[in-house]
Amino acid sequence: MQSSIKTILDWYKEISLLEKVRALLDWDMNVNLPKNGSQGRGEQSSLIAQLVTERWLDKKFVAQLTNIDISALSAEEKAIVQSAKRLGKYYLRVPRELILKKASMTTNAFMIWAEAKKNNNFADFVSLLTSLVSIDKEIASYLSDGGDPYDALLDLYEPGLSGKTCKQVICSLQPTLSTFLEKIISSSVYKNKKPVTGVFTIEKQHELVHLMLKKMSYDLSSGCLHTSSHPFTTTLDRHDVRITTRYNEHDYREALTSTIHEAGHALYELGVDERYSYTPLEGGVSMAIHESQSRFWENQVGRNPAYLLHLLPFVKDILGYTIDHKSFVLQLNDVKRSFIRTEADELTYPLHIMLRFEIESELINEGASVRDLPQMWNEKMKKYLGVIPPNDREGVLQDVHWAYGAFGYFPSYALGNIYAAQFAFAMKKELNFDGLLQTGDTQPILDWLRVHIHRYGGRYLPEELIKKVTGSPLTSSHYLEYLKDKYSKIYETTL
Amino acid sequence: MQSSIKTILDWYKEISLLEKVRALLDWDMNVNLPKNGSQGRGEQSSLIAQLVTERWLDKKFVAQLTNIDISALSAEEKAIVQSAKRLGKYYLRVPRELILKKASMTTNAFMIWAEAKKNNNFADFVSLLTSLVSIDKEIASYLSDGGDPYDALLDLYEPGLSGKTCKQVICSLQPTLSTFLEKIISSSVYKNKKPVTGVFTIEKQHELVHLMLKKMSYDLSSGCLHTSSHPFTTTLDRHDVRITTRYNEHDYREALTSTIHEAGHALYELGVDERYSYTPLEGGVSMAIHESQSRFWENQVGRNPAYLLHLLPFVKDILGYTIDHKSFVLQLNDVKRSFIRTEADELTYPLHIMLRFEIESELINEGASVRDLPQMWNEKMKKYLGVIPPNDREGVLQDVHWAYGAFGYFPSYALGNIYAAQFAFAMKKELNFDGLLQTGDTQPILDWLRVHIHRYGGRYLPEELIKKVTGSPLTSSHYLEYLKDKYSKIYETTL
């Protein structure tokens, strides 16, 4: 390695360690923090965030990153430099004052949003949101290289993603998905399905989800499962990737599916080549690829009728819940016109994202007014999902993302499902997928993911990775085929 | 405030925040860390420690601290500057290379010590320990101002403490305590006391210790109780002071007394005047005063026969343990010739410390050889406690402190008991102490501690504080009186 690659890596290691410290501060905040500790925790997190920013802005480091002669590097070294530039892009190109201005603007954002949501009063959120749209437009101007400002924001969260791609792979699904939804809801199977009833103690659910973790080969020597109000995964170290879940005593599905989902994220992080530790390639390559792994496990595996046949006796034994396979499959593959994104099923999920994508695009590229958001929201809900939320709390105020000015973040959620379906399509050419699931043997599936995806970490950009793994660029056709096949069988209707 | 006091406080706040981040890394390591995460955690902690060191060594900060004109400051501002100088003394006076050399020397110290202890092989510990004695002597030479080198080390942990004071207040107790021990062990009450029998489930003990926390007014909105192999208290914020305990299913006393002890530490930290937050006065003033608070609650309150009368029905109800008051008192005030310091009772505890003090003093001041430690240890054990440990694992290798080169740390443990007795003596002039304990009403006791001790944090040095609170300098006479009175009654013998 050249000396400058070494300098870059040495410096980056400190950023990496500080990010892990910050991750612990966040994890603890969600899992343990006593009520009165939140203000102090905020100060601690801000300091570490500031130290990270200072390191990205360090003049020597920036000079190294900017001036290094890529042509003289190996392919892997090139990937390291490019990934560092990508991860640092925000710090390297946006003026420091603007970064600090946005940081200070969002200090109380959570509280303002939470209060507005609690009081169902969008007006209280308008001023903050308007400022954030304006500052994100300004930020985008430093990142866009003359393209659409919204594309520059999308690229921050998902490298290479553009509005054009979102339209092609997400929005194009809408007519078909809306039709699927209509047909399923009209089917007699749907009309006769049984709701979840009974009480499921946390102890029993705890046992069930730990069994799931064992089945998935999530190693408790390199992670742990705790409880938090919103389940999440966090990497505190290459060998310490923690997940959380939440329990609902009246619905066993919440803990079960969220645990599988988060363990899917964790397996990705735990599978990255150890040589990449403390380098810019150490984690999952992007939000969407990450979400493809969690959704793969949650939906393609965890809600697969063949796998549910394997799980059924365990659910009966551990939860003491007697249910037939068909009802079990229906409960885990319920489809509905929901108001809330995080509660949406895999079939309607892209519609929730499409709506957000279109609104963000209009805000950032076309000068739409923040004041009009509730109306825009409700019209699109009506058009795509056929329902209008009864209030803004369950509508435009439901997600926290915009309170942090994270415009461009949502599309990667939907891309996760689409990537997952394309990966599954490729995997099924090599593995007897349903056969393995029916016996509960997911080890070959995990091995396949490790070899083809996990070990690479940030080595290949999403568009390179999907081609390398599946031979084709990203397309939503596999996702549509998968939904059509699965849901037509489950609901015994022609989609 | 002068501008330089403000500069000092601004800079110190960053040190304070980083120390709290480091405390979280440690807390999590002891409470949650998955097995494979320990190497990464070590790197994270080292980085934060290094950032703290850099801040203490910052040239501008050092200049401010060194050059500030104290005469122009208020008494409180003076205390802030003096406390900062005291906290930073190690960094300000010891050459950087020496600090780093000791830091690198102790990186693997825990492992070397643990291995030597496990294998009961002191020889494997000699080389590390010899180097540490040598480097601590060198460090002491930069701190001692011409006095005894060991005094300089004592002062690092307990400001103002000298070997002379240790001899006066700790070693002078030995003949009396050894006699007390002899008499108690020969008493018929001692010979007829009943051992703890039965099984106490963790769930029930958990309920009991949470009841204790409530009785003590330890607020779970500003802290939490977890489990760790060695109980400890840690301050993550002025409003987030956490404690841990450990459960022994065959002995309810372990969780009960360690929880009370740690909650005693926590109440001190939670009682410091909020105005001192993020200043050098924010925590307890010293190790010994801290230990006085934990020991006060554990021994003066938690093992007090009057309080045990109040606790008895709760222990019966919650643990389902039927025991008479007299046996309960004996179980919680057991006295024995133990080998292990951490298991020692309040009567023999100073003997364990005296032994360590004398050895440390000989090592640092008088050039004793590390190779001779096992023999020195066993001779002193025989002399002071009347027993010789069967092996070095239960003898000279039992404590980790020396592996980190923490010579001078032990005496503050014993001083805790002595300070506690002197504080209690003063308190009893104002409060009907035993009367309050008999009714379980400890609130006036906590209020007294808050007003006289807690709120001051680091405002007064230990020697100032004891005079302010009790009107006299530190003396061990109250401690001896307390032991004599309590144990002669419990064991029905003349001490």
PDB file of C-alpha atoms in Angstrom, chain B residues 209-337:
ATOM      1  CA  VAL B 209     -33.426  -5.157  46.462  1.00  0.00           C
ATOM      2  CA  HIS B 210     -35.828  -2.991  44.472  1.00  0.00           C
ATOM      3  CA  LEU B 211     -37.805  -2.462  47.650  1.00  0.00           C
ATOM      4  CA  MET B 212     -34.552  -1.432  49.351  1.00  0.00           C
ATOM      5  CA  LEU B 213     -33.853   1.076  46.583  1.00  0.00           C
ATOM      6  CA  LYS B 214     -37.292   2.556  47.092  1.00  0.00           C
ATOM      7  CA  LYS B 215     -36.778   2.756  50.851  1.00  0.00           C
ATOM      8  CA  MET B 216     -33.462   4.525  50.262  1.00  0.00           C
ATOM      9  CA  SER B 217     -35.072   7.017  47.811  1.00  0.00           C
ATOM     10  CA  TYR B 218     -32.800   5.935  44.976  1.00  0.00           C
ATOM     11  CA  ASP B 219     -34.787   7.244  42.022  1.00  0.00           C
ATOM     12  CA  LEU B 220     -35.059   4.895  39.039  1.00  0.00           C
ATOM     13  CA  SER B 221     -35.761   7.911  36.818  1.00  0.00           C
ATOM     14  CA  SER B 222     -32.134   8.877  37.384  1.00  0.00           C
ATOM     15  CA  GLY B 223     -30.476   5.489  37.425  1.00  0.00           C
ATOM     16  CA  CYS B 224     -30.997   1.776  37.077  1.00  0.00           C
ATOM     17  CA  LEU B 225     -29.983  -1.500  38.667  1.00  0.00           C
ATOM     18  CA  HIS B 226     -28.332  -4.207  36.576  1.00  0.00           C
ATOM     19  CA  THR B 227     -26.297  -7.327  37.259  1.00  0.00           C
ATOM     20  CA  SER B 228     -22.518  -7.670  36.950  1.00  0.00           C
ATOM     21  CA  SER B 229     -19.925 -10.035  38.349  1.00  0.00           C
ATOM     22  CA  HIS B 230     -18.496  -7.253  40.568  1.00  0.00           C
ATOM     23  CA  PRO B 231     -21.054  -4.717  41.793  1.00  0.00           C
ATOM     24  CA  PHE B 232     -20.192  -1.104  41.020  1.00  0.00           C
ATOM     25  CA  THR B 233     -21.625   2.396  40.666  1.00  0.00           C
ATOM     26  CA  THR B 234     -21.014   4.641  37.697  1.00  0.00           C
ATOM     27  CA  THR B 235     -22.004   8.184  36.879  1.00  0.00           C
ATOM     28  CA  LEU B 236     -23.053   8.601  33.246  1.00  0.00           C
ATOM     29  CA  ASP B 237     -24.604  11.985  33.957  1.00  0.00           C
ATOM     30  CA  ARG B 238     -25.733  14.101  36.907  1.00  0.00           C
ATOM     31  CA  HIS B 239     -29.145  12.492  36.320  1.00  0.00           C
ATOM     32  CA  ASP B 240     -28.003   9.019  35.311  1.00  0.00           C
ATOM     33  CA  VAL B 241     -26.115   7.270  38.099  1.00  0.00           C
ATOM     34  CA  ARG B 242     -26.296   3.508  37.655  1.00  0.00           C
ATOM     35  CA  ILE B 243     -25.603   0.705  40.048  1.00  0.00           C
ATOM     36  CA  THR B 244     -25.131  -3.034  39.686  1.00  0.00           C
ATOM     37  CA  THR B 245     -25.483  -5.958  42.039  1.00  0.00           C
ATOM     38  CA  ARG B 246     -24.975  -9.711  41.949  1.00  0.00           C
ATOM     39  CA  TYR B 247     -27.190 -12.525  43.124  1.00  0.00           C
ATOM     40  CA  ASN B 248     -26.243 -15.641  45.030  1.00  0.00           C
ATOM     41  CA  GLU B 249     -29.110 -18.107  45.164  1.00  0.00           C
ATOM     42  CA  HIS B 250     -27.683 -19.626  48.346  1.00  0.00           C
ATOM     43  CA  ASP B 251     -27.093 -16.393  50.263  1.00  0.00           C
ATOM     44  CA  TYR B 252     -29.534 -13.487  50.201  1.00  0.00           C
ATOM     45  CA  ARG B 253     -26.974 -11.210  51.896  1.00  0.00           C
ATOM     46  CA  GLU B 254     -24.797 -10.711  48.847  1.00  0.00           C
ATOM     47  CA  ALA B 255     -27.356  -8.892  46.687  1.00  0.00           C
ATOM     48  CA  LEU B 256     -28.929  -7.115  49.638  1.00  0.00           C
ATOM     49  CA  THR B 257     -25.770  -5.598  51.102  1.00  0.00           C
ATOM     50  CA  SER B 258     -24.075  -4.871  47.776  1.00  0.00           C
ATOM     51  CA  THR B 259     -27.192  -3.110  46.485  1.00  0.00           C
ATOM     52  CA  ILE B 260     -27.377  -0.939  49.616  1.00  0.00           C
ATOM     53  CA  HIS B 261     -23.629  -0.225  49.320  1.00  0.00           C
ATOM     54  CA  GLU B 262     -23.797   0.817  45.669  1.00  0.00           C
ATOM     55  CA  ALA B 263     -26.977   2.831  46.207  1.00  0.00           C
ATOM     56  CA  GLY B 264     -25.050   4.681  48.929  1.00  0.00           C
ATOM     57  CA  HIS B 265     -22.453   5.697  46.337  1.00  0.00           C
ATOM     58  CA  ALA B 266     -25.191   6.670  43.893  1.00  0.00           C
ATOM     59  CA  LEU B 267     -27.087   8.838  46.380  1.00  0.00           C
ATOM     60  CA  TYR B 268     -23.907  10.847  46.925  1.00  0.00           C
ATOM     61  CA  GLU B 269     -23.450  11.519  43.199  1.00  0.00           C
ATOM     62  CA  LEU B 270     -27.161  12.266  42.769  1.00  0.00           C
ATOM     63  CA  GLY B 271     -27.074  14.740  45.638  1.00  0.00           C
ATOM     64  CA  VAL B 272     -24.349  17.071  44.363  1.00  0.00           C
ATOM     65  CA  ASP B 273     -25.475  20.640  43.727  1.00  0.00           C
ATOM     66  CA  GLU B 274     -26.627  20.871  40.106  1.00  0.00           C
ATOM     67  CA  ARG B 275     -24.703  24.116  39.680  1.00  0.00           C
ATOM     68  CA  TYR B 276     -21.523  22.048  39.773  1.00  0.00           C
ATOM     69  CA  SER B 277     -22.493  19.890  36.768  1.00  0.00           C
ATOM     70  CA  TYR B 278     -19.684  19.647  34.203  1.00  0.00           C
ATOM     71  CA  THR B 279     -17.283  21.448  36.579  1.00  0.00           C
ATOM     72  CA  PRO B 280     -14.374  19.903  38.497  1.00  0.00           C
ATOM     73  CA  LEU B 281     -16.659  19.923  41.568  1.00  0.00           C
ATOM     74  CA  GLU B 282     -19.372  17.745  40.020  1.00  0.00           C
ATOM     75  CA  GLY B 283     -18.663  14.369  41.639  1.00  0.00           C
ATOM     76  CA  GLY B 284     -17.899  13.060  45.074  1.00  0.00           C
ATOM     77  CA  VAL B 285     -14.762  14.757  46.422  1.00  0.00           C
ATOM     78  CA  SER B 286     -12.628  11.656  46.972  1.00  0.00           C
ATOM     79  CA  MET B 287     -12.567   7.885  47.025  1.00  0.00           C
ATOM     80  CA  ALA B 288     -12.611   7.771  50.843  1.00  0.00           C
ATOM     81  CA  ILE B 289     -15.534  10.162  51.224  1.00  0.00           C
ATOM     82  CA  HIS B 290     -17.339   8.180  48.534  1.00  0.00           C
ATOM     83  CA  GLU B 291     -16.651   4.982  50.407  1.00  0.00           C
ATOM     84  CA  SER B 292     -17.864   6.642  53.597  1.00  0.00           C
ATOM     85  CA  GLN B 293     -21.268   7.092  51.980  1.00  0.00           C
ATOM     86  CA  SER B 294     -21.562   3.553  50.650  1.00  0.00           C
ATOM     87  CA  ARG B 295     -20.307   2.070  53.928  1.00  0.00           C
ATOM     88  CA  PHE B 296     -22.584   4.333  55.931  1.00  0.00           C
ATOM     89  CA  TRP B 297     -25.641   2.937  54.181  1.00  0.00           C
ATOM     90  CA  GLU B 298     -24.356  -0.612  54.083  1.00  0.00           C
ATOM     91  CA  ASN B 299     -23.078  -0.851  57.665  1.00  0.00           C
ATOM     92  CA  GLN B 300     -24.436   1.955  59.817  1.00  0.00           C
ATOM     93  CA  VAL B 301     -27.915   1.629  58.307  1.00  0.00           C
ATOM     94  CA  GLY B 302     -28.241  -1.705  56.485  1.00  0.00           C
ATOM     95  CA  ARG B 303     -26.645  -3.872  59.200  1.00  0.00           C
ATOM     96  CA  ASN B 304     -28.029  -1.878  62.127  1.00  0.00           C
ATOM     97  CA  PRO B 305     -30.070  -4.140  64.480  1.00  0.00           C
ATOM     98  CA  ALA B 306     -32.816  -1.494  64.731  1.00  0.00           C
ATOM     99  CA  TYR B 307     -33.146  -1.268  60.944  1.00  0.00           C
ATOM    100  CA  LEU B 308     -33.037  -5.050  60.629  1.00  0.00           C
ATOM    101  CA  LEU B 309     -36.071  -5.139  62.937  1.00  0.00           C
ATOM    102  CA  HIS B 310     -37.859  -3.008  60.355  1.00  0.00           C
ATOM    103  CA  LEU B 311     -36.604  -5.102  57.413  1.00  0.00           C
ATOM    104  CA  LEU B 312     -37.398  -8.486  58.931  1.00  0.00           C
ATOM    105  CA  PRO B 313     -41.090  -8.745  57.879  1.00  0.00           C
ATOM    106  CA  PHE B 314     -40.206  -7.728  54.289  1.00  0.00           C
ATOM    107  CA  VAL B 315     -37.514 -10.376  54.107  1.00  0.00           C
ATOM    108  CA  LYS B 316     -40.022 -12.916  55.428  1.00  0.00           C
ATOM    109  CA  ASP B 317     -42.736 -11.838  52.995  1.00  0.00           C
ATOM    110  CA  ILE B 318     -40.663 -11.433  49.863  1.00  0.00           C
ATOM    111  CA  LEU B 319     -38.041 -14.136  50.253  1.00  0.00           C
ATOM    112  CA  GLY B 320     -40.306 -16.480  52.179  1.00  0.00           C
ATOM    113  CA  TYR B 321     -37.434 -16.813  54.647  1.00  0.00           C
ATOM    114  CA  THR B 322     -38.389 -17.388  58.264  1.00  0.00           C
ATOM    115  CA  ILE B 323     -35.764 -16.199  60.705  1.00  0.00           C
ATOM    116  CA  ASP B 324     -35.801 -14.520  64.125  1.00  0.00           C
ATOM    117  CA  HIS B 325     -34.450 -11.017  64.610  1.00  0.00           C
ATOM    118  CA  LYS B 326     -31.425 -12.137  66.594  1.00  0.00           C
ATOM    119  CA  SER B 327     -30.268 -14.612  63.948  1.00  0.00           C
ATOM    120  CA  PHE B 328     -30.954 -12.058  61.221  1.00  0.00           C
ATOM    121  CA  VAL B 329     -28.709  -9.546  63.015  1.00  0.00           C
ATOM    122  CA  LEU B 330     -25.988 -12.167  63.450  1.00  0.00           C
ATOM    123  CA  GLN B 331     -26.135 -13.183  59.789  1.00  0.00           C
ATOM    124  CA  LEU B 332     -25.686  -9.585  58.691  1.00  0.00           C
ATOM    125  CA  ASN B 333     -22.987  -8.866  61.255  1.00  0.00           C
ATOM    126  CA  ASP B 334     -20.927 -11.975  60.885  1.00  0.00           C
ATOM    127  CA  VAL B 335     -17.248 -11.610  61.755  1.00  0.00           C
ATOM    128  CA  LYS B 336     -14.548 -13.902  60.465  1.00  0.00           C
ATOM    129  CA  ARG B 337     -10.866 -14.432  59.817  1.00  0.00           C
TER     130      ARG B 337
END
